[in-house]
Amino acid sequence: MKKITIKSIQKKKNKLPITCLTSYTKPIAEIVGKHCDIILVGDSLGMVLYGMKTTRGVTLDMMISHAKSVRLGAKNNFIVVDMPYKTYLTKKNAYTNARKIIKITKCDAVKLEGGREIETIIKHLVKRGIPVMGHVGLLPQYTKNFKTRGKGKRERKKILNDAISITKAGVFAIVIECVVENLAKEITKKIEIPTIGIGASKYCDGQ
């Protein structure tokens, strides 16, 4: 398999479906890597592997350890690592932690949850050469209510504006999680970068 890059992922926008799968270990990465463009090392590992009730207990060291394992199993896939809760509160600590993740794991990008409130942090990272994937809609790090988002006009408008805001800030793609179908469709049409849906309809550029 040829090495997958941001450029090759973005070229698929409106043309070919993007496949993104989650992995936490080398053996699983070896399996899913044959079938996808992007591998996400998600902080969901806290709940899936460690029995946590939320993702908030996941540490930077845990993410780095699992991301290193995944990288060993997938040499050519584009690997994105979730930045854990409270590891990107300020521009300084976001850059320190993101740089540490990339340097130690040899993975390709980090993912941050949020919209306008983290716009300046995204800009700061991108400006310093850290590729960032965005994440809007349901944000597991900031909720205990795992229900569909975007049903009301106010929430719908906020999610759409968040997606536009972080696109302008420089993310190369956006995860849209658990939003109503027509909102996912609208976001995907309005922004020029790929969208990856998690329970967010067939209209996203990838799943």
JSON list of C-alpha atoms in Angstrom, two decimals:
[
{"chain": "A", "resi": 1, "resn": "MET", "atom": "CA", "xyz": [0.00, 0.00, 0.00]},
{"chain": "A", "resi": 2, "resn": "LYS", "atom": "CA", "xyz": [1.21, 3.47, -0.91]},
{"chain": "A", "resi": 3, "resn": "LYS", "atom": "CA", "xyz": [1.64, 5.87, 2.01]},
{"chain": "A", "resi": 4, "resn": "ILE", "atom": "CA", "xyz": [-1.61, 7.76, 2.66]},
{"chain": "A", "resi": 5, "resn": "THR", "atom": "CA", "xyz": [-1.29, 11.52, 3.16]},
{"chain": "A", "resi": 6, "resn": "ILE", "atom": "CA", "xyz": [-3.50, 14.50, 3.94]},
{"chain": "A", "resi": 7, "resn": "LYS", "atom": "CA", "xyz": [-3.39, 15.40, 0.26]},
{"chain": "A", "resi": 8, "resn": "SER", "atom": "CA", "xyz": [-4.57, 11.95, -0.85]},
{"chain": "A", "resi": 9, "resn": "ILE", "atom": "CA", "xyz": [-7.36, 12.01, 1.76]},
{"chain": "A", "resi": 10, "resn": "GLN", "atom": "CA", "xyz": [-8.55, 15.46, 0.73]},
{"chain": "A", "resi": 11, "resn": "LYS", "atom": "CA", "xyz": [-8.56, 14.49, -2.95]},
{"chain": "A", "resi": 12, "resn": "LYS", "atom": "CA", "xyz": [-11.38, 12.06, -2.16]},
{"chain": "A", "resi": 13, "resn": "LYS", "atom": "CA", "xyz": [-13.75, 14.87, -1.12]},
{"chain": "A", "resi": 14, "resn": "ASN", "atom": "CA", "xyz": [-16.95, 14.54, -3.18]},
{"chain": "A", "resi": 15, "resn": "LYS", "atom": "CA", "xyz": [-15.36, 11.73, -5.22]},
{"chain": "A", "resi": 16, "resn": "LEU", "atom": "CA", "xyz": [-14.55, 8.55, -3.31]},
{"chain": "A", "resi": 17, "resn": "PRO", "atom": "CA", "xyz": [-15.66, 7.39, 0.13]},
{"chain": "A", "resi": 18, "resn": "ILE", "atom": "CA", "xyz": [-13.06, 7.69, 2.88]},
{"chain": "A", "resi": 19, "resn": "THR", "atom": "CA", "xyz": [-12.75, 4.77, 5.28]},
{"chain": "A", "resi": 20, "resn": "CYS", "atom": "CA", "xyz": [-11.70, 5.46, 8.86]},
{"chain": "A", "resi": 21, "resn": "LEU", "atom": "CA", "xyz": [-11.46, 2.69, 11.45]},
{"chain": "A", "resi": 22, "resn": "THR", "atom": "CA", "xyz": [-10.44, 2.69, 15.10]},
{"chain": "A", "resi": 23, "resn": "SER", "atom": "CA", "xyz": [-7.60, 0.65, 16.49]},
{"chain": "A", "resi": 24, "resn": "TYR", "atom": "CA", "xyz": [-5.84, 0.49, 19.86]},
{"chain": "A", "resi": 25, "resn": "THR", "atom": "CA", "xyz": [-3.22, -2.22, 19.25]},
{"chain": "A", "resi": 26, "resn": "LYS", "atom": "CA", "xyz": [-0.76, -3.55, 16.67]},
{"chain": "A", "resi": 27, "resn": "PRO", "atom": "CA", "xyz": [-2.68, -6.80, 15.87]},
{"chain": "A", "resi": 28, "resn": "ILE", "atom": "CA", "xyz": [-5.91, -4.93, 15.17]},
{"chain": "A", "resi": 29, "resn": "ALA", "atom": "CA", "xyz": [-4.06, -2.25, 13.20]},
{"chain": "A", "resi": 30, "resn": "GLU", "atom": "CA", "xyz": [-2.58, -4.97, 10.98]},
{"chain": "A", "resi": 31, "resn": "ILE", "atom": "CA", "xyz": [-6.10, -6.18, 10.17]},
{"chain": "A", "resi": 32, "resn": "VAL", "atom": "CA", "xyz": [-7.93, -2.87, 9.68]},
{"chain": "A", "resi": 33, "resn": "GLY", "atom": "CA", "xyz": [-4.98, -1.26, 7.93]},
{"chain": "A", "resi": 34, "resn": "LYS", "atom": "CA", "xyz": [-5.65, -3.39, 4.85]},
{"chain": "A", "resi": 35, "resn": "HIS", "atom": "CA", "xyz": [-9.11, -1.88, 4.47]},
{"chain": "A", "resi": 36, "resn": "CYS", "atom": "CA", "xyz": [-8.95, 1.81, 5.39]},
{"chain": "A", "resi": 37, "resn": "ASP", "atom": "CA", "xyz": [-7.39, 5.18, 4.68]},
{"chain": "A", "resi": 38, "resn": "ILE", "atom": "CA", "xyz": [-7.31, 6.53, 8.23]},
{"chain": "A", "resi": 39, "resn": "ILE", "atom": "CA", "xyz": [-6.77, 4.73, 11.50]},
{"chain": "A", "resi": 40, "resn": "LEU", "atom": "CA", "xyz": [-7.99, 6.59, 14.57]},
{"chain": "A", "resi": 41, "resn": "VAL", "atom": "CA", "xyz": [-6.41, 5.81, 17.91]},
{"chain": "A", "resi": 42, "resn": "GLY", "atom": "CA", "xyz": [-9.40, 6.95, 19.93]},
{"chain": "A", "resi": 43, "resn": "ASP", "atom": "CA", "xyz": [-9.57, 7.89, 23.59]},
{"chain": "A", "resi": 44, "resn": "SER", "atom": "CA", "xyz": [-12.63, 5.60, 23.56]},
{"chain": "A", "resi": 45, "resn": "LEU", "atom": "CA", "xyz": [-10.03, 3.03, 24.61]},
{"chain": "A", "resi": 46, "resn": "GLY", "atom": "CA", "xyz": [-10.70, 4.22, 28.16]},
{"chain": "A", "resi": 47, "resn": "MET", "atom": "CA", "xyz": [-14.22, 2.82, 27.99]},
{"chain": "A", "resi": 48, "resn": "VAL", "atom": "CA", "xyz": [-13.57, -0.07, 25.58]},
{"chain": "A", "resi": 49, "resn": "LEU", "atom": "CA", "xyz": [-10.38, -1.48, 27.09]},
{"chain": "A", "resi": 50, "resn": "TYR", "atom": "CA", "xyz": [-10.13, -0.09, 30.61]},
{"chain": "A", "resi": 51, "resn": "GLY", "atom": "CA", "xyz": [-13.73, -0.10, 31.78]},
{"chain": "A", "resi": 52, "resn": "MET", "atom": "CA", "xyz": [-13.94, 3.63, 32.41]},
{"chain": "A", "resi": 53, "resn": "LYS", "atom": "CA", "xyz": [-17.37, 5.27, 32.42]},
{"chain": "A", "resi": 54, "resn": "THR", "atom": "CA", "xyz": [-16.17, 8.18, 30.25]},
{"chain": "A", "resi": 55, "resn": "THR", "atom": "CA", "xyz": [-13.08, 9.09, 28.25]},
{"chain": "A", "resi": 56, "resn": "ARG", "atom": "CA", "xyz": [-11.98, 11.68, 30.80]},
{"chain": "A", "resi": 57, "resn": "GLY", "atom": "CA", "xyz": [-9.71, 9.32, 32.72]},
{"chain": "A", "resi": 58, "resn": "VAL", "atom": "CA", "xyz": [-7.54, 8.61, 29.69]},
{"chain": "A", "resi": 59, "resn": "THR", "atom": "CA", "xyz": [-4.02, 10.00, 30.03]},
{"chain": "A", "resi": 60, "resn": "LEU", "atom": "CA", "xyz": [-1.50, 11.25, 27.51]},
{"chain": "A", "resi": 61, "resn": "ASP", "atom": "CA", "xyz": [0.81, 8.34, 28.31]},
{"chain": "A", "resi": 62, "resn": "MET", "atom": "CA", "xyz": [-1.98, 5.85, 27.65]},
{"chain": "A", "resi": 63, "resn": "MET", "atom": "CA", "xyz": [-2.67, 7.39, 24.23]},
{"chain": "A", "resi": 64, "resn": "ILE", "atom": "CA", "xyz": [1.02, 7.43, 23.36]},
{"chain": "A", "resi": 65, "resn": "SER", "atom": "CA", "xyz": [1.48, 3.79, 24.38]},
{"chain": "A", "resi": 66, "resn": "HIS", "atom": "CA", "xyz": [-1.44, 2.59, 22.24]},
{"chain": "A", "resi": 67, "resn": "ALA", "atom": "CA", "xyz": [-0.55, 4.85, 19.30]},
{"chain": "A", "resi": 68, "resn": "LYS", "atom": "CA", "xyz": [3.00, 3.44, 19.24]},
{"chain": "A", "resi": 69, "resn": "SER", "atom": "CA", "xyz": [1.54, -0.06, 19.05]},
{"chain": "A", "resi": 70, "resn": "VAL", "atom": "CA", "xyz": [-0.84, 0.91, 16.24]},
{"chain": "A", "resi": 71, "resn": "ARG", "atom": "CA", "xyz": [1.94, 2.56, 14.24]},
{"chain": "A", "resi": 72, "resn": "LEU", "atom": "CA", "xyz": [3.92, -0.68, 14.35]},
{"chain": "A", "resi": 73, "resn": "GLY", "atom": "CA", "xyz": [0.99, -2.52, 12.79]},
{"chain": "A", "resi": 74, "resn": "ALA", "atom": "CA", "xyz": [0.16, 0.06, 10.12]},
{"chain": "A", "resi": 75, "resn": "LYS", "atom": "CA", "xyz": [3.15, 1.57, 8.36]},
{"chain": "A", "resi": 76, "resn": "ASN", "atom": "CA", "xyz": [1.34, 3.26, 5.47]},
{"chain": "A", "resi": 77, "resn": "ASN", "atom": "CA", "xyz": [-2.04, 4.25, 6.84]},
{"chain": "A", "resi": 78, "resn": "PHE", "atom": "CA", "xyz": [-2.69, 7.80, 7.99]},
{"chain": "A", "resi": 79, "resn": "ILE", "atom": "CA", "xyz": [-2.88, 7.55, 11.79]},
{"chain": "A", "resi": 80, "resn": "VAL", "atom": "CA", "xyz": [-4.71, 10.13, 13.90]},
{"chain": "A", "resi": 81, "resn": "VAL", "atom": "CA", "xyz": [-4.37, 10.18, 17.69]},
{"chain": "A", "resi": 82, "resn": "ASP", "atom": "CA", "xyz": [-6.98, 11.65, 20.04]},
{"chain": "A", "resi": 83, "resn": "MET", "atom": "CA", "xyz": [-5.64, 14.25, 22.44]},
{"chain": "A", "resi": 84, "resn": "PRO", "atom": "CA", "xyz": [-7.08, 13.36, 25.84]},
{"chain": "A", "resi": 85, "resn": "TYR", "atom": "CA", "xyz": [-9.30, 15.54, 28.01]},
{"chain": "A", "resi": 86, "resn": "LYS", "atom": "CA", "xyz": [-7.57, 18.66, 29.40]},
{"chain": "A", "resi": 87, "resn": "THR", "atom": "CA", "xyz": [-4.38, 18.16, 27.36]},
{"chain": "A", "resi": 88, "resn": "TYR", "atom": "CA", "xyz": [-5.13, 21.10, 25.05]},
{"chain": "A", "resi": 89, "resn": "LEU", "atom": "CA", "xyz": [-6.49, 23.77, 27.38]},
{"chain": "A", "resi": 90, "resn": "THR", "atom": "CA", "xyz": [-3.95, 26.41, 26.35]},
{"chain": "A", "resi": 91, "resn": "LYS", "atom": "CA", "xyz": [-1.88, 27.02, 23.22]},
{"chain": "A", "resi": 92, "resn": "LYS", "atom": "CA", "xyz": [1.31, 26.19, 25.10]},
{"chain": "A", "resi": 93, "resn": "ASN", "atom": "CA", "xyz": [0.21, 22.93, 26.67]},
{"chain": "A", "resi": 94, "resn": "ALA", "atom": "CA", "xyz": [-1.61, 21.88, 23.48]},
{"chain": "A", "resi": 95, "resn": "TYR", "atom": "CA", "xyz": [1.56, 22.30, 21.42]},
{"chain": "A", "resi": 96, "resn": "THR", "atom": "CA", "xyz": [3.78, 20.59, 24.02]},
{"chain": "A", "resi": 97, "resn": "ASN", "atom": "CA", "xyz": [1.45, 17.59, 24.23]},
{"chain": "A", "resi": 98, "resn": "ALA", "atom": "CA", "xyz": [0.69, 17.34, 20.50]},
{"chain": "A", "resi": 99, "resn": "ARG", "atom": "CA", "xyz": [4.38, 17.55, 19.63]},
{"chain": "A", "resi": 100, "resn": "LYS", "atom": "CA", "xyz": [5.12, 14.81, 22.17]},
{"chain": "A", "resi": 101, "resn": "ILE", "atom": "CA", "xyz": [2.46, 12.55, 20.64]},
{"chain": "A", "resi": 102, "resn": "ILE", "atom": "CA", "xyz": [3.75, 13.01, 17.09]},
{"chain": "A", "resi": 103, "resn": "LYS", "atom": "CA", "xyz": [7.42, 12.72, 18.03]},
{"chain": "A", "resi": 104, "resn": "ILE", "atom": "CA", "xyz": [7.15, 9.56, 20.14]},
{"chain": "A", "resi": 105, "resn": "THR", "atom": "CA", "xyz": [4.48, 7.65, 18.20]},
{"chain": "A", "resi": 106, "resn": "LYS", "atom": "CA", "xyz": [5.48, 8.64, 14.64]},
{"chain": "A", "resi": 107, "resn": "CYS", "atom": "CA", "xyz": [1.77, 9.03, 13.92]},
{"chain": "A", "resi": 108, "resn": "ASP", "atom": "CA", "xyz": [0.50, 11.60, 11.44]},
{"chain": "A", "resi": 109, "resn": "ALA", "atom": "CA", "xyz": [-1.96, 13.90, 13.20]},
{"chain": "A", "resi": 110, "resn": "VAL", "atom": "CA", "xyz": [-3.90, 14.65, 16.37]},
{"chain": "A", "resi": 111, "resn": "LYS", "atom": "CA", "xyz": [-7.63, 15.10, 16.89]},
{"chain": "A", "resi": 112, "resn": "LEU", "atom": "CA", "xyz": [-9.23, 17.73, 19.13]},
{"chain": "A", "resi": 113, "resn": "GLU", "atom": "CA", "xyz": [-12.86, 17.92, 20.22]},
{"chain": "A", "resi": 114, "resn": "GLY", "atom": "CA", "xyz": [-14.64, 21.26, 19.99]},
{"chain": "A", "resi": 115, "resn": "GLY", "atom": "CA", "xyz": [-15.53, 24.24, 17.86]},
{"chain": "A", "resi": 116, "resn": "ARG", "atom": "CA", "xyz": [-15.05, 27.98, 18.13]},
{"chain": "A", "resi": 117, "resn": "GLU", "atom": "CA", "xyz": [-13.74, 27.72, 21.68]},
{"chain": "A", "resi": 118, "resn": "ILE", "atom": "CA", "xyz": [-10.59, 25.92, 20.46]},
{"chain": "A", "resi": 119, "resn": "GLU", "atom": "CA", "xyz": [-10.15, 27.83, 17.20]},
{"chain": "A", "resi": 120, "resn": "THR", "atom": "CA", "xyz": [-7.05, 29.71, 18.41]},
{"chain": "A", "resi": 121, "resn": "ILE", "atom": "CA", "xyz": [-5.48, 26.50, 19.71]},
{"chain": "A", "resi": 122, "resn": "ILE", "atom": "CA", "xyz": [-6.00, 24.77, 16.36]},
{"chain": "A", "resi": 123, "resn": "LYS", "atom": "CA", "xyz": [-4.47, 27.73, 14.53]},
{"chain": "A", "resi": 124, "resn": "HIS", "atom": "CA", "xyz": [-1.49, 27.63, 16.90]},
{"chain": "A", "resi": 125, "resn": "LEU", "atom": "CA", "xyz": [-0.86, 23.93, 16.28]},
{"chain": "A", "resi": 126, "resn": "VAL", "atom": "CA", "xyz": [-1.31, 24.09, 12.51]},
{"chain": "A", "resi": 127, "resn": "LYS", "atom": "CA", "xyz": [0.96, 27.11, 12.24]},
{"chain": "A", "resi": 128, "resn": "ARG", "atom": "CA", "xyz": [3.67, 25.09, 14.00]},
{"chain": "A", "resi": 129, "resn": "GLY", "atom": "CA", "xyz": [3.34, 22.09, 11.70]},
{"chain": "A", "resi": 130, "resn": "ILE", "atom": "CA", "xyz": [1.01, 19.85, 13.70]},
{"chain": "A", "resi": 131, "resn": "PRO", "atom": "CA", "xyz": [-1.75, 18.40, 11.47]},
{"chain": "A", "resi": 132, "resn": "VAL", "atom": "CA", "xyz": [-5.12, 18.59, 13.24]},
{"chain": "A", "resi": 133, "resn": "MET", "atom": "CA", "xyz": [-8.37, 16.74, 12.67]},
{"chain": "A", "resi": 134, "resn": "GLY", "atom": "CA", "xyz": [-11.47, 18.42, 14.11]},
{"chain": "A", "resi": 135, "resn": "HIS", "atom": "CA", "xyz": [-14.45, 16.89, 15.90]},
{"chain": "A", "resi": 136, "resn": "VAL", "atom": "CA", "xyz": [-17.93, 18.44, 16.21]},
{"chain": "A", "resi": 137, "resn": "GLY", "atom": "CA", "xyz": [-21.40, 17.30, 17.20]},
{"chain": "A", "resi": 138, "resn": "LEU", "atom": "CA", "xyz": [-21.45, 14.94, 20.15]},
{"chain": "A", "resi": 139, "resn": "LEU", "atom": "CA", "xyz": [-18.20, 15.47, 22.09]},
{"chain": "A", "resi": 140, "resn": "PRO", "atom": "CA", "xyz": [-17.53, 12.46, 24.35]},
{"chain": "A", "resi": 141, "resn": "GLN", "atom": "CA", "xyz": [-14.98, 14.33, 26.47]},
{"chain": "A", "resi": 142, "resn": "TYR", "atom": "CA", "xyz": [-17.54, 16.95, 27.44]},
{"chain": "A", "resi": 143, "resn": "THR", "atom": "CA", "xyz": [-20.81, 15.08, 27.89]},
{"chain": "A", "resi": 144, "resn": "LYS", "atom": "CA", "xyz": [-22.49, 12.27, 29.78]},
{"chain": "A", "resi": 145, "resn": "ASN", "atom": "CA", "xyz": [-25.55, 12.54, 27.55]},
{"chain": "A", "resi": 146, "resn": "PHE", "atom": "CA", "xyz": [-24.87, 10.33, 24.54]},
{"chain": "A", "resi": 147, "resn": "LYS", "atom": "CA", "xyz": [-27.83, 11.38, 22.42]},
{"chain": "A", "resi": 148, "resn": "THR", "atom": "CA", "xyz": [-28.21, 12.74, 18.89]},
{"chain": "A", "resi": 149, "resn": "ARG", "atom": "CA", "xyz": [-27.22, 16.37, 18.47]},
{"chain": "A", "resi": 150, "resn": "GLY", "atom": "CA", "xyz": [-28.59, 19.09, 16.19]},
{"chain": "A", "resi": 151, "resn": "LYS", "atom": "CA", "xyz": [-32.32, 18.59, 16.65]},
{"chain": "A", "resi": 152, "resn": "GLY", "atom": "CA", "xyz": [-32.99, 22.13, 17.86]},
{"chain": "A", "resi": 153, "resn": "LYS", "atom": "CA", "xyz": [-32.34, 25.28, 15.80]},
{"chain": "A", "resi": 154, "resn": "ARG", "atom": "CA", "xyz": [-29.87, 26.80, 18.27]},
{"chain": "A", "resi": 155, "resn": "GLU", "atom": "CA", "xyz": [-27.81, 23.63, 18.66]},
{"chain": "A", "resi": 156, "resn": "ARG", "atom": "CA", "xyz": [-27.90, 23.02, 14.92]},
{"chain": "A", "resi": 157, "resn": "LYS", "atom": "CA", "xyz": [-26.61, 26.52, 14.20]},
{"chain": "A", "resi": 158, "resn": "LYS", "atom": "CA", "xyz": [-23.84, 26.16, 16.78]},
{"chain": "A", "resi": 159, "resn": "ILE", "atom": "CA", "xyz": [-22.58, 22.86, 15.36]},
{"chain": "A", "resi": 160, "resn": "LEU", "atom": "CA", "xyz": [-22.60, 24.24, 11.81]},
{"chain": "A", "resi": 161, "resn": "ASN", "atom": "CA", "xyz": [-20.74, 27.39, 12.90]},
{"chain": "A", "resi": 162, "resn": "ASP", "atom": "CA", "xyz": [-18.26, 25.28, 14.86]},
{"chain": "A", "resi": 163, "resn": "ALA", "atom": "CA", "xyz": [-17.48, 23.21, 11.76]},
{"chain": "A", "resi": 164, "resn": "ILE", "atom": "CA", "xyz": [-16.99, 26.33, 9.64]},
{"chain": "A", "resi": 165, "resn": "SER", "atom": "CA", "xyz": [-14.85, 27.95, 12.34]},
{"chain": "A", "resi": 166, "resn": "ILE", "atom": "CA", "xyz": [-12.41, 25.08, 12.77]},
{"chain": "A", "resi": 167, "resn": "THR", "atom": "CA", "xyz": [-12.20, 24.60, 9.01]},
{"chain": "A", "resi": 168, "resn": "LYS", "atom": "CA", "xyz": [-11.01, 28.20, 8.74]},
{"chain": "A", "resi": 169, "resn": "ALA", "atom": "CA", "xyz": [-8.60, 27.54, 11.62]},
{"chain": "A", "resi": 170, "resn": "GLY", "atom": "CA", "xyz": [-6.86, 24.88, 9.52]},
{"chain": "A", "resi": 171, "resn": "VAL", "atom": "CA", "xyz": [-8.10, 21.37, 10.33]},
{"chain": "A", "resi": 172, "resn": "PHE", "atom": "CA", "xyz": [-7.61, 19.00, 7.38]},
{"chain": "A", "resi": 173, "resn": "ALA", "atom": "CA", "xyz": [-10.80, 17.00, 8.06]},
{"chain": "A", "resi": 174, "resn": "ILE", "atom": "CA", "xyz": [-13.63, 16.90, 10.59]},
{"chain": "A", "resi": 175, "resn": "VAL", "atom": "CA", "xyz": [-15.28, 14.07, 12.48]},
{"chain": "A", "resi": 176, "resn": "ILE", "atom": "CA", "xyz": [-19.03, 14.68, 12.80]},
{"chain": "A", "resi": 177, "resn": "GLU", "atom": "CA", "xyz": [-20.41, 12.53, 15.59]},
{"chain": "A", "resi": 178, "resn": "CYS", "atom": "CA", "xyz": [-24.03, 11.63, 16.26]},
{"chain": "A", "resi": 179, "resn": "VAL", "atom": "CA", "xyz": [-25.88, 14.52, 14.62]},
{"chain": "A", "resi": 180, "resn": "VAL", "atom": "CA", "xyz": [-29.14, 14.52, 12.67]},
{"chain": "A", "resi": 181, "resn": "GLU", "atom": "CA", "xyz": [-28.74, 13.41, 9.06]},
{"chain": "A", "resi": 182, "resn": "ASN", "atom": "CA", "xyz": [-29.63, 16.66, 7.31]},
{"chain": "A", "resi": 183, "resn": "LEU", "atom": "CA", "xyz": [-27.16, 18.63, 9.46]},
{"chain": "A", "resi": 184, "resn": "ALA", "atom": "CA", "xyz": [-24.31, 16.27, 8.56]},
{"chain": "A", "resi": 185, "resn": "LYS", "atom": "CA", "xyz": [-25.30, 16.71, 4.92]},
{"chain": "A", "resi": 186, "resn": "GLU", "atom": "CA", "xyz": [-25.31, 20.51, 5.22]},
{"chain": "A", "resi": 187, "resn": "ILE", "atom": "CA", "xyz": [-21.91, 20.63, 6.92]},
{"chain": "A", "resi": 188, "resn": "THR", "atom": "CA", "xyz": [-20.40, 18.30, 4.32]},
{"chain": "A", "resi": 189, "resn": "LYS", "atom": "CA", "xyz": [-21.70, 20.52, 1.51]},
{"chain": "A", "resi": 190, "resn": "LYS", "atom": "CA", "xyz": [-20.62, 23.81, 3.09]},
{"chain": "A", "resi": 191, "resn": "ILE", "atom": "CA", "xyz": [-17.03, 23.03, 4.00]},
{"chain": "A", "resi": 192, "resn": "GLU", "atom": "CA", "xyz": [-14.28, 22.24, 1.53]},
{"chain": "A", "resi": 193, "resn": "ILE", "atom": "CA", "xyz": [-12.53, 19.59, 3.60]},
{"chain": "A", "resi": 194, "resn": "PRO", "atom": "CA", "xyz": [-13.61, 15.97, 4.14]},
{"chain": "A", "resi": 195, "resn": "THR", "atom": "CA", "xyz": [-16.08, 14.97, 6.85]},
{"chain": "A", "resi": 196, "resn": "ILE", "atom": "CA", "xyz": [-15.92, 11.63, 8.64]},
{"chain": "A", "resi": 197, "resn": "GLY", "atom": "CA", "xyz": [-19.21, 10.48, 10.13]},
{"chain": "A", "resi": 198, "resn": "ILE", "atom": "CA", "xyz": [-19.71, 8.57, 13.36]},
{"chain": "A", "resi": 199, "resn": "GLY", "atom": "CA", "xyz": [-23.45, 7.92, 13.37]},
{"chain": "A", "resi": 200, "resn": "ALA", "atom": "CA", "xyz": [-23.94, 10.99, 11.20]},
{"chain": "A", "resi": 201, "resn": "SER", "atom": "CA", "xyz": [-25.42, 9.74, 7.92]},
{"chain": "A", "resi": 202, "resn": "LYS", "atom": "CA", "xyz": [-24.32, 8.50, 4.53]},
{"chain": "A", "resi": 203, "resn": "TYR", "atom": "CA", "xyz": [-23.79, 12.07, 3.34]},
{"chain": "A", "resi": 204, "resn": "CYS", "atom": "CA", "xyz": [-20.42, 12.46, 5.05]},
{"chain": "A", "resi": 205, "resn": "ASP", "atom": "CA", "xyz": [-17.32, 11.99, 2.88]},
{"chain": "A", "resi": 206, "resn": "GLY", "atom": "CA", "xyz": [-16.27, 9.04, 4.98]},
{"chain": "A", "resi": 207, "resn": "GLN", "atom": "CA", "xyz": [-17.37, 6.71, 7.73]}
]
